[in-house]
XYZ file of C-alpha atoms in Angstrom:
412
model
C -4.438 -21.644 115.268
C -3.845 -20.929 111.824
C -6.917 -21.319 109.416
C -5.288 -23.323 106.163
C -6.827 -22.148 103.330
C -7.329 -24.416 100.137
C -9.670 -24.417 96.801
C -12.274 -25.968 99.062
C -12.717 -23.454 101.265
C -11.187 -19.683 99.748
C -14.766 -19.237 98.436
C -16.180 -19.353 102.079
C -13.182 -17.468 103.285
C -14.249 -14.493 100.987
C -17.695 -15.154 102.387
C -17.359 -15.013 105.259
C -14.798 -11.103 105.210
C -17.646 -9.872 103.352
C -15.757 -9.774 99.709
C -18.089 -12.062 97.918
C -21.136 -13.405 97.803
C -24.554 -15.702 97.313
C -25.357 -13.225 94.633
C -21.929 -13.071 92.707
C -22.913 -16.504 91.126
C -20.374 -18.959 89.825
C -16.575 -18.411 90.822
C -13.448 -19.657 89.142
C -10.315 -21.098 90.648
C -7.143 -21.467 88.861
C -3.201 -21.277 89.765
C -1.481 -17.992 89.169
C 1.514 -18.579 86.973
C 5.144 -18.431 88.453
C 3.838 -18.710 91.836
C 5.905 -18.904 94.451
C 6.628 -22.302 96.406
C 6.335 -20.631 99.969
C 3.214 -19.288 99.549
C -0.544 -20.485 98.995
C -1.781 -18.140 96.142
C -5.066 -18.636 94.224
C -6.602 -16.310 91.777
C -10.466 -16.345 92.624
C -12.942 -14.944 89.621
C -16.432 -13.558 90.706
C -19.637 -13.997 89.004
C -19.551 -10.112 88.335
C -15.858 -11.066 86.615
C -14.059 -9.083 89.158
C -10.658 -11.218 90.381
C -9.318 -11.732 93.208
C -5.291 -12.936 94.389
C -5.650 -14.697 97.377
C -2.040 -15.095 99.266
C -2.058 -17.089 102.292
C 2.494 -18.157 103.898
C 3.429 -21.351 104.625
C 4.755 -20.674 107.684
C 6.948 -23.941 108.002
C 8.958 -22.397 104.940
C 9.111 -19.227 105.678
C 12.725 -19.242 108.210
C 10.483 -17.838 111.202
C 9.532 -14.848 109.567
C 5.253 -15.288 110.015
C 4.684 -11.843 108.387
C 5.609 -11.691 104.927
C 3.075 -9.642 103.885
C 2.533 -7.249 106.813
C 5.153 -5.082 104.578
C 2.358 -4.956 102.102
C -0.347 -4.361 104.232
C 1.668 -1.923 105.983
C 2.158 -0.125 102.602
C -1.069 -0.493 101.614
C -1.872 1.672 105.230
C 0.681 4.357 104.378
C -1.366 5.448 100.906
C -4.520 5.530 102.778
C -2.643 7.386 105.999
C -1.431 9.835 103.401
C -3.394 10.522 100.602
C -0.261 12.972 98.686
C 1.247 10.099 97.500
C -1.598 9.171 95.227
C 0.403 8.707 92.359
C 2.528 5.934 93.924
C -1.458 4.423 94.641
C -1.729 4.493 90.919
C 1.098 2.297 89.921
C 0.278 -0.425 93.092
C -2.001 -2.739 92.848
C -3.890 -2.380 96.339
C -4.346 -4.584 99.312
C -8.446 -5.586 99.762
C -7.846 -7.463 102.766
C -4.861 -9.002 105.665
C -5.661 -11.342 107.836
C -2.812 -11.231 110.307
C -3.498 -13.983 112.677
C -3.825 -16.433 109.292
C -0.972 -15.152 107.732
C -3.591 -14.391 104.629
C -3.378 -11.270 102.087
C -5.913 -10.847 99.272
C -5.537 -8.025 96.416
C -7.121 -7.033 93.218
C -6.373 -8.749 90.549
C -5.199 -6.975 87.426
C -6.277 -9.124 84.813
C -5.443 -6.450 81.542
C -1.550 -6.439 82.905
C 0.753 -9.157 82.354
C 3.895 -10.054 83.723
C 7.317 -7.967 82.233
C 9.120 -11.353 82.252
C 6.881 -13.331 80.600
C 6.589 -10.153 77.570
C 10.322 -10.295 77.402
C 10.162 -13.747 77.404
C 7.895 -14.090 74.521
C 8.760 -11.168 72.287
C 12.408 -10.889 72.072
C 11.908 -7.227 72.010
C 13.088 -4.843 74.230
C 11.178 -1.716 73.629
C 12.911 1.875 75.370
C 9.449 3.148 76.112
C 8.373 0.720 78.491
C 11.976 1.002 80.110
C 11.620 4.798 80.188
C 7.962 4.224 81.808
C 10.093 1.574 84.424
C 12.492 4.335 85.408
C 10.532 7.512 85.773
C 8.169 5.282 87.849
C 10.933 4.348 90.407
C 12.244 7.502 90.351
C 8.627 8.583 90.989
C 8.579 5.981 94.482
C 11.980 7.320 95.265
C 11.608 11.168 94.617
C 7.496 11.541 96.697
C 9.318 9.742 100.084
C 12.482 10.731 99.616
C 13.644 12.475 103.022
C 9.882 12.251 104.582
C 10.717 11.605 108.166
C 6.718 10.679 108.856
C 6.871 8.633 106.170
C 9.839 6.742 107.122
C 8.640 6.562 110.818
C 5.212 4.752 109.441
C 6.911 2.112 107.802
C 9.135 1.748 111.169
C 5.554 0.138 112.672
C 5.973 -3.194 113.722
C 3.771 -6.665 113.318
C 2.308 -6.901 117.251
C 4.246 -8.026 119.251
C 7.424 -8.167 117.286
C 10.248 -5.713 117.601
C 11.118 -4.351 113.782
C 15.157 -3.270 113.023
C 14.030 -0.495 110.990
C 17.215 -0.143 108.739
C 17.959 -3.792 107.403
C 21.226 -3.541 105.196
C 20.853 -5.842 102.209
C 24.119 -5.410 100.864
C 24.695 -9.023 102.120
C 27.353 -11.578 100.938
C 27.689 -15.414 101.281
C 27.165 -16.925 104.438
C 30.329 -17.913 106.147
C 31.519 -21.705 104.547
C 31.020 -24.474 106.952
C 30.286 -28.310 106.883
C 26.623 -27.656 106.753
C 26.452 -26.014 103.147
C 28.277 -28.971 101.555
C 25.396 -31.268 102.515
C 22.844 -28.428 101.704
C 23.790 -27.822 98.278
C 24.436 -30.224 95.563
C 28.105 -31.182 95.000
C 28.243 -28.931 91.213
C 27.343 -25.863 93.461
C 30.862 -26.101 95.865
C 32.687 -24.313 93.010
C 30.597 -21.624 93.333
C 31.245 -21.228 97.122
C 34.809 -21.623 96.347
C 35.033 -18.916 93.519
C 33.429 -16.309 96.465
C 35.867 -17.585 98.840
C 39.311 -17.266 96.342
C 38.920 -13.123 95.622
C 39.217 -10.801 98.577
C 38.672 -7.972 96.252
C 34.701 -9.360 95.711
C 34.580 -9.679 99.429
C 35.779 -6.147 99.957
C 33.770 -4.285 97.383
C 30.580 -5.924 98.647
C 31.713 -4.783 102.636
C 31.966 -1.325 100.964
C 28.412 -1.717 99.585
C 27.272 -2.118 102.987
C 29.563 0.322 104.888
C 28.392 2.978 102.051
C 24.458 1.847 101.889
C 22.509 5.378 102.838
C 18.734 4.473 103.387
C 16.741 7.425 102.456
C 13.559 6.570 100.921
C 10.675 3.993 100.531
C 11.899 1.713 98.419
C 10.394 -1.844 96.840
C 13.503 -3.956 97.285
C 12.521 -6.566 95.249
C 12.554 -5.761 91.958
C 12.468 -8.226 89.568
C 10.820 -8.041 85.852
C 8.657 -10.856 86.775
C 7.394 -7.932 89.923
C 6.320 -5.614 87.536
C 3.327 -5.189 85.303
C 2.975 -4.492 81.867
C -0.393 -2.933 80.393
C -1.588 -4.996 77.325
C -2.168 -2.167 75.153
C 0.979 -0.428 76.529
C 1.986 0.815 72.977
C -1.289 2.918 72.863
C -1.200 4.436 76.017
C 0.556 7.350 77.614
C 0.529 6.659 80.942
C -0.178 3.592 83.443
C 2.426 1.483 81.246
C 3.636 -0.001 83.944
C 2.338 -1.782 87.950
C 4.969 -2.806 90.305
C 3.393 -5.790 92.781
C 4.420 -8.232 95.607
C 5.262 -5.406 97.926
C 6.308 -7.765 101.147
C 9.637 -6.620 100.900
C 9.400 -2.876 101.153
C 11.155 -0.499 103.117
C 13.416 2.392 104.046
C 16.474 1.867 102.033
C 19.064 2.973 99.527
C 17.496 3.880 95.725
C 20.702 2.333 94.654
C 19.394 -1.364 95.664
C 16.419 -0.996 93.784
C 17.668 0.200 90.524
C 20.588 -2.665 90.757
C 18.148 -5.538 91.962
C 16.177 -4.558 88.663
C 19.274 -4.227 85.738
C 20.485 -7.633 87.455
C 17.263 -9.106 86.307
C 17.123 -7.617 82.774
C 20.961 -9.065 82.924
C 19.614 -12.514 83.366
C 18.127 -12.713 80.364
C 21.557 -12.121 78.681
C 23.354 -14.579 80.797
C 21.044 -17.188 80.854
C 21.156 -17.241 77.289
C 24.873 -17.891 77.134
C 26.880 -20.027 74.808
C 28.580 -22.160 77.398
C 31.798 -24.803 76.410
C 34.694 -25.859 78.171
C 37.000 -24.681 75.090
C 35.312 -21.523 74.804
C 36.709 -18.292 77.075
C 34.265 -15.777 78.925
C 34.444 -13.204 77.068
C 33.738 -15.874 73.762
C 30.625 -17.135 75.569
C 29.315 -13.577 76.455
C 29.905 -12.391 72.681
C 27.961 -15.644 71.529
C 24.875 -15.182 73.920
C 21.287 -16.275 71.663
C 20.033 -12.783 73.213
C 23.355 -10.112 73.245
C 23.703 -7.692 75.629
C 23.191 -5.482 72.823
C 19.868 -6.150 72.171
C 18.930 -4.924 75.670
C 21.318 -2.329 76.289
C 18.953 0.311 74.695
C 16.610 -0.210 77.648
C 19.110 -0.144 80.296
C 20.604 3.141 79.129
C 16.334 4.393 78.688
C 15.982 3.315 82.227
C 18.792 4.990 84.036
C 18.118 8.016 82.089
C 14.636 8.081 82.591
C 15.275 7.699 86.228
C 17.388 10.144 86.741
C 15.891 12.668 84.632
C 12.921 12.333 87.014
C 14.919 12.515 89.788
C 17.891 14.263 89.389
C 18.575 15.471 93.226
C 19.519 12.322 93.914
C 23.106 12.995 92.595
C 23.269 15.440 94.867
C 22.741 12.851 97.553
C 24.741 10.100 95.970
C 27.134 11.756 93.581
C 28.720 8.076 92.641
C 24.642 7.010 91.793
C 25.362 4.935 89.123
C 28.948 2.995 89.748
C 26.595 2.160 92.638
C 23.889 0.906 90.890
C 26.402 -1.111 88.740
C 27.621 -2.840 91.581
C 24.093 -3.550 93.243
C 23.461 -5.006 89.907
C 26.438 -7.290 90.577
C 25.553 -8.601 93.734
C 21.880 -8.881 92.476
C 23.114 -11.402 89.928
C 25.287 -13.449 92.843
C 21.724 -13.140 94.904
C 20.180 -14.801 91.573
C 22.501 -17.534 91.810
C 21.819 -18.205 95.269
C 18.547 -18.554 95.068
C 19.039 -21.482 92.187
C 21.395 -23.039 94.342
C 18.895 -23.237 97.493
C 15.291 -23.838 95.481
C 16.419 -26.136 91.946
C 19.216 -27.558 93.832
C 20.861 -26.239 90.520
C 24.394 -24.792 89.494
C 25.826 -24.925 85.725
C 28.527 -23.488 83.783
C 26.104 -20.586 82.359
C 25.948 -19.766 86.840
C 30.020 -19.646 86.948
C 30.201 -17.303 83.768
C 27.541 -15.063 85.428
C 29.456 -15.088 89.021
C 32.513 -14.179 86.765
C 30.641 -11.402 85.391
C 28.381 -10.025 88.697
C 32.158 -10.077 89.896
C 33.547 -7.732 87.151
C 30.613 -5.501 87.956
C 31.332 -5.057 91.774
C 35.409 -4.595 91.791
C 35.366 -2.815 88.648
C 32.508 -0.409 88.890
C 33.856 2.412 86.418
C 34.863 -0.046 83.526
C 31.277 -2.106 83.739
C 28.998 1.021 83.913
C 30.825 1.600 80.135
C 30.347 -2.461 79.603
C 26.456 -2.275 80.158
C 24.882 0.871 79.316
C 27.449 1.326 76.132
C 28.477 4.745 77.939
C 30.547 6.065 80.651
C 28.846 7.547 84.023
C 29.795 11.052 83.004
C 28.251 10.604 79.742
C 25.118 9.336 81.893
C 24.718 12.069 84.254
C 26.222 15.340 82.126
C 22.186 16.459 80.590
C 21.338 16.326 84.229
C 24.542 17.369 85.747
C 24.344 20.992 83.113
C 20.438 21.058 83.489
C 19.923 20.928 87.104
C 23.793 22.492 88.019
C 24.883 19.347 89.500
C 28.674 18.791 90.336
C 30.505 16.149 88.638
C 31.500 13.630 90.819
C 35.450 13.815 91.912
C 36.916 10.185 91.066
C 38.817 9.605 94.047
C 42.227 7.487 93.679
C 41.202 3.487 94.879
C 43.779 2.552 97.747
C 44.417 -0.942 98.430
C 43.522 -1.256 102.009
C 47.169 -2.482 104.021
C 44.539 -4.196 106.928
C 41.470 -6.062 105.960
C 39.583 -7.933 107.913
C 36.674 -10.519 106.655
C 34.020 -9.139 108.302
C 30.634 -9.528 106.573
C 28.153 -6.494 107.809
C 24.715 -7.262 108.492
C 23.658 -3.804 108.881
C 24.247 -0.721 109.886
């Protein structure tokens, strides 16, 4: 039976697991910003001002999946079961406590970080150095487990008695149209589905995403600005910039899917800042944007750099690297819509400009990596390609396919 937790009773909850008590004096309760819907979360702080994030699913919510944050927990396991990776321990912030049978997760709460989003948000600034810190920290999760079998086999463990497909594809596309979605979504967001449903060629390109997706690596898989932590005094440090949090969806993957999922979010803050008229073309709206891509750009170029600077072998895995990361980024932005559709019941002309331009990003790979780091991918790669004796990848000649079926893969 599952034990609800509410602000009534988390303090006796802690209690009771032996991570407070009597003698910790007074605790606060308050709501942790941008919380998510699905979940219970609660940030708890101790008389001895030590804080607390208590998670707890909502398990009617959660589309039968009751273990959310075993992923985390599991994570948390894998640093403890292996103590080399210490320095991807120093940019998580750790699992205290998981309560499987309550579906309840509770972590330290890092109080001098703050949310990327929310800086971005605020300061209209878009420093290089913290996207330089971003990038040679992924490339830092990628690069420990990269090739690891044992580590790889850990993560394969499964919640008890549940049966885990180790090597979930996310290259995903939209669910097949039936009667169903037009009473699920609101009547603006049918143009969307229609859009998806009009261009083979976005169909295709994401197939190839998922026919081409190479799992290799731990990887976060959900990597949004809003999932990764900023230091406050991050312009007077020279090291532990940056946190990445909300590990429940992590896994063996593709590096490709992280670093896409996170230049579709730094993206969204371009888009969603669009100039939007029904006299004005796309390519007027995208010049007009309140925050141009320009502004950003700087620390999308710092970030891929930075990345592969500190991991350059992965060219040698995945010589097209970064027309794949492009078009991650382009299905990350189609993911973003979805998402608005399904939770704010929500779809707008600034959503049909950005499914115009997460479409540009996944048929035309070679012509977008130019579009949104302000270089090509040779230009990208050639310091690491001369430094580390790379090869160059071989463009090869795009055939039309003469037989296509629609088949949409859900995994591999």
């Amino acid at each position: 039976m599952l034990l609800p937790l509410s602000s009534q009773s988390v303090i006796q909850y802690l209690q009771a697991i032996g991570l407070c008590s009597l003698e910790d004096g007074n605790s606060d309760l308050s709501d942790v910003p941008g919380s998510s819907k699905k979940n219970f979360n609660l940030l708890v702080t101790l008389g001895n001002r030590r804080q607390l994030l208590v998670k707890q699913e909502h398990h009617q919510d959660n589309d039968g999946n009751l273990h959310e944050f075993f992923n985390e927990w599991l994570f948390h396991q894998l640093l403890k079961q292996f103590p080399v990776l210490g320095n991807i321990a120093a940019i998580a912030s750790l699992v205290v406590h998981y309560d499987e049978e309550n579906s309840i997760l509770v972590r330290n709460y890092l109080s001098e970080y703050q949310e990327l989003g929310n800086f971005y948000q605020h300061s209209y600034s878009f420093p290089t150095e913290i996207a330089t810190a971003i990038g040679t920290t992924i490339a830092g999760l990628h690069r420990t487990t990269f090739q690891r079998r044992e580590y790889r086999d850990f993560m394969a463990t499964a919640p008890a008695g549940q049966y885990r497909y180790n090597f979930y594809n996310p290259a995903q596309g939209i669910e097949s149209l039936t009667p169903a979605i037009f009473g699920a979504v609101p009547k603006s967001a049918w143009q969307f589905y229609t859009f998806y449903q009009r261009y083979e060629s976005l169909e295709y390109a994401i197939a190839d995403l998922a026919s081409e997706w190479k799992p290799c690596c731990l990887t976060h898989n959900d990597l949004k600005l809003h999932n990764i932590l900023l230091h406050s005094r991050w312009d007077k440090l020279d090291n532990c910039l940056v946190r990445l949090i909300d590990w429940e969806a992590c896994a063996w993957g593709d590096p490709v899917y992280d670093l896409g999922t996170l230049i579709a979010s730094y993206l969204k803050i371009w888009l969603s800042s669009l100039v939007v008229d029904s006299m004005l073309e796309l390519e007027e709206s995208l010049q007009l944007a309140m925050i141009p891509l320009a502004e950003i750009q700087p620390s999308l170029l710092a970030l891929i750099q930075a990345y592969l600077k500190a991991f350059p072998a992965i060219l040698e895995h995945r010589p097209d690297f970064v027309e794949r990361v492009i078009q991650f980024a382009g299905l990350g932005i189609i993911h973003q819509i979805q998402d608005k559709i399904k939770y704010q019941q929500q779809f707008d002309n600034t959503d049909m400009c950005a499914l115009q331009v997460a479409q540009n990003l996944l048929t035309i790979p070679e012509k977008s990596v130019n579009n949104v780091f302000g270089v090509t991918a040779s230009e990208i790669i050639a310091p690491m390609a001369k430094q580390h004796h790379l090869t160059q990848p071989q463009k090869s000649p795009k055939l039309v396919p003469l037989y296509y079926e629609k088949t949409r893969l859900r995994g591999c």
